[in-house]
PDB file of C-alpha atoms in Angstrom:
ATOM      1  CA  MET Y 421      68.855  94.597 113.788  1.00  0.00           C
ATOM      2  CA  SER Y 422      70.794  94.750 117.281  1.00  0.00           C
ATOM      3  CA  GLY Y 423      74.163  92.566 117.855  1.00  0.00           C
ATOM      4  CA  GLN Y 424      72.168  90.511 120.650  1.00  0.00           C
ATOM      5  CA  ALA Y 425      69.462  89.917 118.369  1.00  0.00           C
ATOM      6  CA  VAL Y 426      71.704  88.204 115.539  1.00  0.00           C
ATOM      7  CA  ARG Y 427      73.498  86.221 118.072  1.00  0.00           C
ATOM      8  CA  TRP Y 428      70.456  85.174 119.511  1.00  0.00           C
ATOM      9  CA  ARG Y 429      68.903  84.126 116.535  1.00  0.00           C
ATOM     10  CA  ALA Y 430      72.004  82.331 115.130  1.00  0.00           C
ATOM     11  CA  TRP Y 431      71.662  80.427 118.980  1.00  0.00           C
ATOM     12  CA  LEU Y 432      68.141  79.849 118.229  1.00  0.00           C
ATOM     13  CA  LEU Y 433      69.207  78.031 114.260  1.00  0.00           C
ATOM     14  CA  ARG Y 434      71.819  76.137 115.792  1.00  0.00           C
ATOM     15  CA  ARG Y 435      69.422  74.475 118.503  1.00  0.00           C
ATOM     16  CA  VAL Y 436      66.972  73.957 115.812  1.00  0.00           C
ATOM     17  CA  ARG Y 437      69.497  72.511 113.650  1.00  0.00           C
ATOM     18  CA  THR Y 438      70.660  70.195 116.401  1.00  0.00           C
ATOM     19  CA  ALA Y 439      66.929  68.975 117.455  1.00  0.00           C
ATOM     20  CA  ARG Y 440      66.141  68.170 113.765  1.00  0.00           C
ATOM     21  CA  SER Y 441      69.841  66.278 113.588  1.00  0.00           C
ATOM     22  CA  THR Y 442      69.144  63.782 116.652  1.00  0.00           C
ATOM     23  CA  PRO Y 443      65.697  63.273 116.754  1.00  0.00           C
ATOM     24  CA  ASP Y 444      66.025  60.367 119.039  1.00  0.00           C
ATOM     25  CA  ARG Y 445      67.703  62.667 121.837  1.00  0.00           C
ATOM     26  CA  GLY Y 446      66.639  61.772 125.202  1.00  0.00           C
ATOM     27  CA  TYR Y 447      65.885  58.013 124.382  1.00  0.00           C
ATOM     28  CA  GLN Y 448      68.501  56.722 126.495  1.00  0.00           C
ATOM     29  CA  ALA Y 449      67.375  57.432 129.571  1.00  0.00           C
ATOM     30  CA  ILE Y 450      64.246  55.772 129.017  1.00  0.00           C
ATOM     31  CA  GLU Y 451      66.130  52.731 127.301  1.00  0.00           C
ATOM     32  CA  ALA Y 452      68.322  52.464 130.970  1.00  0.00           C
ATOM     33  CA  VAL Y 453      64.920  51.744 132.746  1.00  0.00           C
ATOM     34  CA  ILE Y 454      63.559  49.556 130.399  1.00  0.00           C
ATOM     35  CA  ILE Y 455      66.676  47.440 130.359  1.00  0.00           C
ATOM     36  CA  VAL Y 456      68.834  47.659 133.692  1.00  0.00           C
ATOM     37  CA  PRO Y 457      66.092  45.834 135.778  1.00  0.00           C
ATOM     38  CA  LEU Y 458      65.838  43.300 132.744  1.00  0.00           C
ATOM     39  CA  ILE Y 459      69.430  42.629 132.852  1.00  0.00           C
ATOM     40  CA  ILE Y 460      69.566  41.943 136.535  1.00  0.00           C
ATOM     41  CA  ILE Y 461      66.433  39.447 136.656  1.00  0.00           C
ATOM     42  CA  PHE Y 462      68.466  37.847 133.455  1.00  0.00           C
ATOM     43  CA  THR Y 463      71.263  37.560 136.131  1.00  0.00           C
ATOM     44  CA  MET Y 464      69.814  36.557 139.402  1.00  0.00           C
ATOM     45  CA  LEU Y 465      67.789  33.889 136.245  1.00  0.00           C
ATOM     46  CA  ILE Y 466      71.158  32.651 135.731  1.00  0.00           C
ATOM     47  CA  VAL Y 467      73.242  32.216 139.386  1.00  0.00           C
ATOM     48  CA  GLN Y 468      69.523  30.876 140.793  1.00  0.00           C
ATOM     49  CA  PHE Y 469      70.526  27.920 137.737  1.00  0.00           C
ATOM     50  CA  SER Y 470      73.991  27.420 138.687  1.00  0.00           C
ATOM     51  CA  LEU Y 471      72.659  27.423 142.531  1.00  0.00           C
ATOM     52  CA  LEU Y 472      70.375  24.745 142.264  1.00  0.00           C
ATOM     53  CA  TRP Y 473      72.677  22.861 140.017  1.00  0.00           C
ATOM     54  CA  HIS Y 474      75.720  22.845 142.143  1.00  0.00           C
ATOM     55  CA  GLY Y 475      73.148  21.850 144.724  1.00  0.00           C
ATOM     56  CA  ARG Y 476      71.972  18.760 142.426  1.00  0.00           C
ATOM     57  CA  HIS Y 477      75.328  17.737 142.120  1.00  0.00           C
ATOM     58  CA  VAL Y 478      76.111  17.756 146.065  1.00  0.00           C
ATOM     59  CA  ALA Y 479      73.197  16.089 147.130  1.00  0.00           C
ATOM     60  CA  GLN Y 480      74.370  13.694 144.389  1.00  0.00           C
ATOM     61  CA  ALA Y 481      77.903  13.259 146.240  1.00  0.00           C
ATOM     62  CA  ALA Y 482      76.761  13.315 149.260  1.00  0.00           C
ATOM     63  CA  ALA Y 483      73.659  10.313 148.592  1.00  0.00           C
ATOM     64  CA  GLN Y 484      76.950   8.211 147.276  1.00  0.00           C
ATOM     65  CA  ALA Y 485      79.096   9.166 150.044  1.00  0.00           C
ATOM     66  CA  ALA Y 486      75.935   7.817 152.165  1.00  0.00           C
ATOM     67  CA  ALA Y 487      75.344   4.431 149.851  1.00  0.00           C
ATOM     68  CA  ARG Y 488      79.189   3.924 150.313  1.00  0.00           C
ATOM     69  CA  SER Y 489      80.007   3.711 153.324  1.00  0.00           C
ATOM     70  CA  ALA Y 490      76.437   1.843 154.511  1.00  0.00           C
ATOM     71  CA  ALA Y 491      77.149  -0.698 152.449  1.00  0.00           C
ATOM     72  CA  GLY Y 492      80.192  -1.654 154.335  1.00  0.00           C
ATOM     73  CA  TYR Y 493      80.412  -5.250 155.497  1.00  0.00           C
ATOM     74  CA  THR Y 494      79.698  -4.632 159.431  1.00  0.00           C
ATOM     75  CA  ALA Y 495      77.955  -1.179 158.008  1.00  0.00           C
ATOM     76  CA  THR Y 496      75.000   0.006 159.132  1.00  0.00           C
ATOM     77  CA  ALA Y 497      72.369   2.479 157.555  1.00  0.00           C
ATOM     78  CA  ALA Y 498      73.204   5.001 160.578  1.00  0.00           C
ATOM     79  CA  ALA Y 499      76.352   5.086 159.935  1.00  0.00           C
ATOM     80  CA  GLY Y 500      75.611   5.908 156.101  1.00  0.00           C
ATOM     81  CA  GLN Y 501      73.496   8.550 157.344  1.00  0.00           C
ATOM     82  CA  ALA Y 502      75.472  10.051 159.139  1.00  0.00           C
ATOM     83  CA  ASP Y 503      78.044  10.681 156.854  1.00  0.00           C
ATOM     84  CA  GLY Y 504      75.714  11.552 154.230  1.00  0.00           C
ATOM     85  CA  ALA Y 505      74.716  14.216 157.124  1.00  0.00           C
ATOM     86  CA  ALA Y 506      78.536  15.448 157.794  1.00  0.00           C
ATOM     87  CA  TYR Y 507      79.099  15.261 153.938  1.00  0.00           C
ATOM     88  CA  LEU Y 508      76.174  17.623 153.353  1.00  0.00           C
ATOM     89  CA  ALA Y 509      77.319  20.260 156.676  1.00  0.00           C
ATOM     90  CA  GLN Y 510      81.320  20.109 155.560  1.00  0.00           C
ATOM     91  CA  VAL Y 511      80.814  20.775 151.454  1.00  0.00           C
ATOM     92  CA  ALA Y 512      77.329  23.132 151.613  1.00  0.00           C
ATOM     93  CA  PRO Y 513      76.582  24.232 154.878  1.00  0.00           C
ATOM     94  CA  THR Y 514      74.431  27.517 153.525  1.00  0.00           C
ATOM     95  CA  LEU Y 515      73.358  26.269 150.160  1.00  0.00           C
ATOM     96  CA  LEU Y 516      71.011  22.850 150.715  1.00  0.00           C
ATOM     97  CA  LEU Y 517      69.389  23.930 153.524  1.00  0.00           C
ATOM     98  CA  ASN Y 518      67.137  21.351 155.586  1.00  0.00           C
ATOM     99  CA  ALA Y 519      68.642  18.965 154.166  1.00  0.00           C
ATOM    100  CA  ALA Y 520      67.104  15.112 155.049  1.00  0.00           C
ATOM    101  CA  VAL Y 521      69.057  11.850 154.035  1.00  0.00           C
ATOM    102  CA  THR Y 522      67.415   8.875 154.174  1.00  0.00           C
ATOM    103  CA  VAL Y 523      68.987   5.117 153.971  1.00  0.00           C
ATOM    104  CA  THR Y 524      67.116   1.920 153.350  1.00  0.00           C
ATOM    105  CA  ARG Y 525      69.299  -0.924 153.920  1.00  0.00           C
ATOM    106  CA  THR Y 526      67.922  -4.833 153.085  1.00  0.00           C
ATOM    107  CA  ALA Y 527      70.165  -7.518 152.828  1.00  0.00           C
ATOM    108  CA  THR Y 528      71.647  -6.806 149.258  1.00  0.00           C
ATOM    109  CA  THR Y 529      71.172  -3.057 148.458  1.00  0.00           C
ATOM    110  CA  VAL Y 530      71.556  -0.005 150.038  1.00  0.00           C
ATOM    111  CA  GLN Y 531      69.173   2.816 148.502  1.00  0.00           C
ATOM    112  CA  VAL Y 532      69.940   6.276 150.014  1.00  0.00           C
ATOM    113  CA  ASN Y 533      67.551   9.681 149.251  1.00  0.00           C
ATOM    114  CA  VAL Y 534      68.915  13.286 150.075  1.00  0.00           C
ATOM    115  CA  ARG Y 535      66.404  15.638 149.399  1.00  0.00           C
ATOM    116  CA  ALA Y 536      66.833  19.786 150.642  1.00  0.00           C
ATOM    117  CA  LYS Y 537      65.782  22.866 149.691  1.00  0.00           C
ATOM    118  CA  VAL Y 538      68.118  25.065 147.047  1.00  0.00           C
ATOM    119  CA  VAL Y 539      69.066  28.861 148.949  1.00  0.00           C
ATOM    120  CA  SER Y 540      67.516  31.136 146.865  1.00  0.00           C
ATOM    121  CA  VAL Y 541      68.820  34.395 145.372  1.00  0.00           C
ATOM    122  CA  ILE Y 542      64.539  35.319 143.230  1.00  0.00           C
ATOM    123  CA  PRO Y 543      62.063  36.367 146.262  1.00  0.00           C
ATOM    124  CA  PHE Y 544      59.444  33.976 144.410  1.00  0.00           C
ATOM    125  CA  GLY Y 545      62.610  30.885 143.996  1.00  0.00           C
ATOM    126  CA  ASN Y 546      61.445  27.984 146.117  1.00  0.00           C
ATOM    127  CA  PHE Y 547      63.629  25.178 144.686  1.00  0.00           C
ATOM    128  CA  SER Y 548      64.453  21.514 146.012  1.00  0.00           C
ATOM    129  CA  VAL Y 549      66.712  18.795 145.037  1.00  0.00           C
ATOM    130  CA  SER Y 550      65.656  15.031 145.506  1.00  0.00           C
ATOM    131  CA  GLU Y 551      68.749  12.823 144.480  1.00  0.00           C
ATOM    132  CA  VAL Y 552      69.060   9.006 145.037  1.00  0.00           C
ATOM    133  CA  ALA Y 553      72.370   6.709 144.698  1.00  0.00           C
ATOM    134  CA  ALA Y 554      71.811   2.726 145.407  1.00  0.00           C
ATOM    135  CA  ALA Y 555      74.909   0.442 146.128  1.00  0.00           C
ATOM    136  CA  PRO Y 556      75.467  -3.286 146.737  1.00  0.00           C
ATOM    137  CA  VAL Y 557      76.107  -4.470 150.378  1.00  0.00           C
ATOM    138  CA  GLU Y 558      79.254  -6.189 150.530  1.00  0.00           C
ATOM    139  CA  ARG Y 559      79.230  -9.362 151.852  1.00  0.00           C
ATOM    140  CA  PHE Y 560      81.313 -12.105 153.145  1.00  0.00           C
ATOM    141  CA  VAL Y 561      81.227 -15.328 150.559  1.00  0.00           C
ATOM    142  CA  GLY Y 562      82.972 -18.232 151.996  1.00  0.00           C
TER     143      GLY Y 562
END
């Protein structure tokens, strides 16, 4: 055998031994194709859940602020509604979309309902929050 043939045979034997010792060779790309989109989707779900959670808390705080404002001795329902809307505009102008603050004031109680859509990072997401707060109306007792 010539020197070239010996080198070729030795290279071929090393190649066969390497292929036999690593039978899973090439599967990393397939695993990455499967795992990376799942990781991205899972991360987006975590972010969406966080936005929804924070949106609920902001809507509840806005409802409480509106209830406190409308429950004052000489306050009106319109004043509570304006304060709730101002709170939402100041704290979460882009988090809660199409926010609606509804204030119902009777002689003894104030009830505030805040409804809004939460911004979505998931293409098929349509999430909304609805929070209610109530407070007694302040009155003068002689």
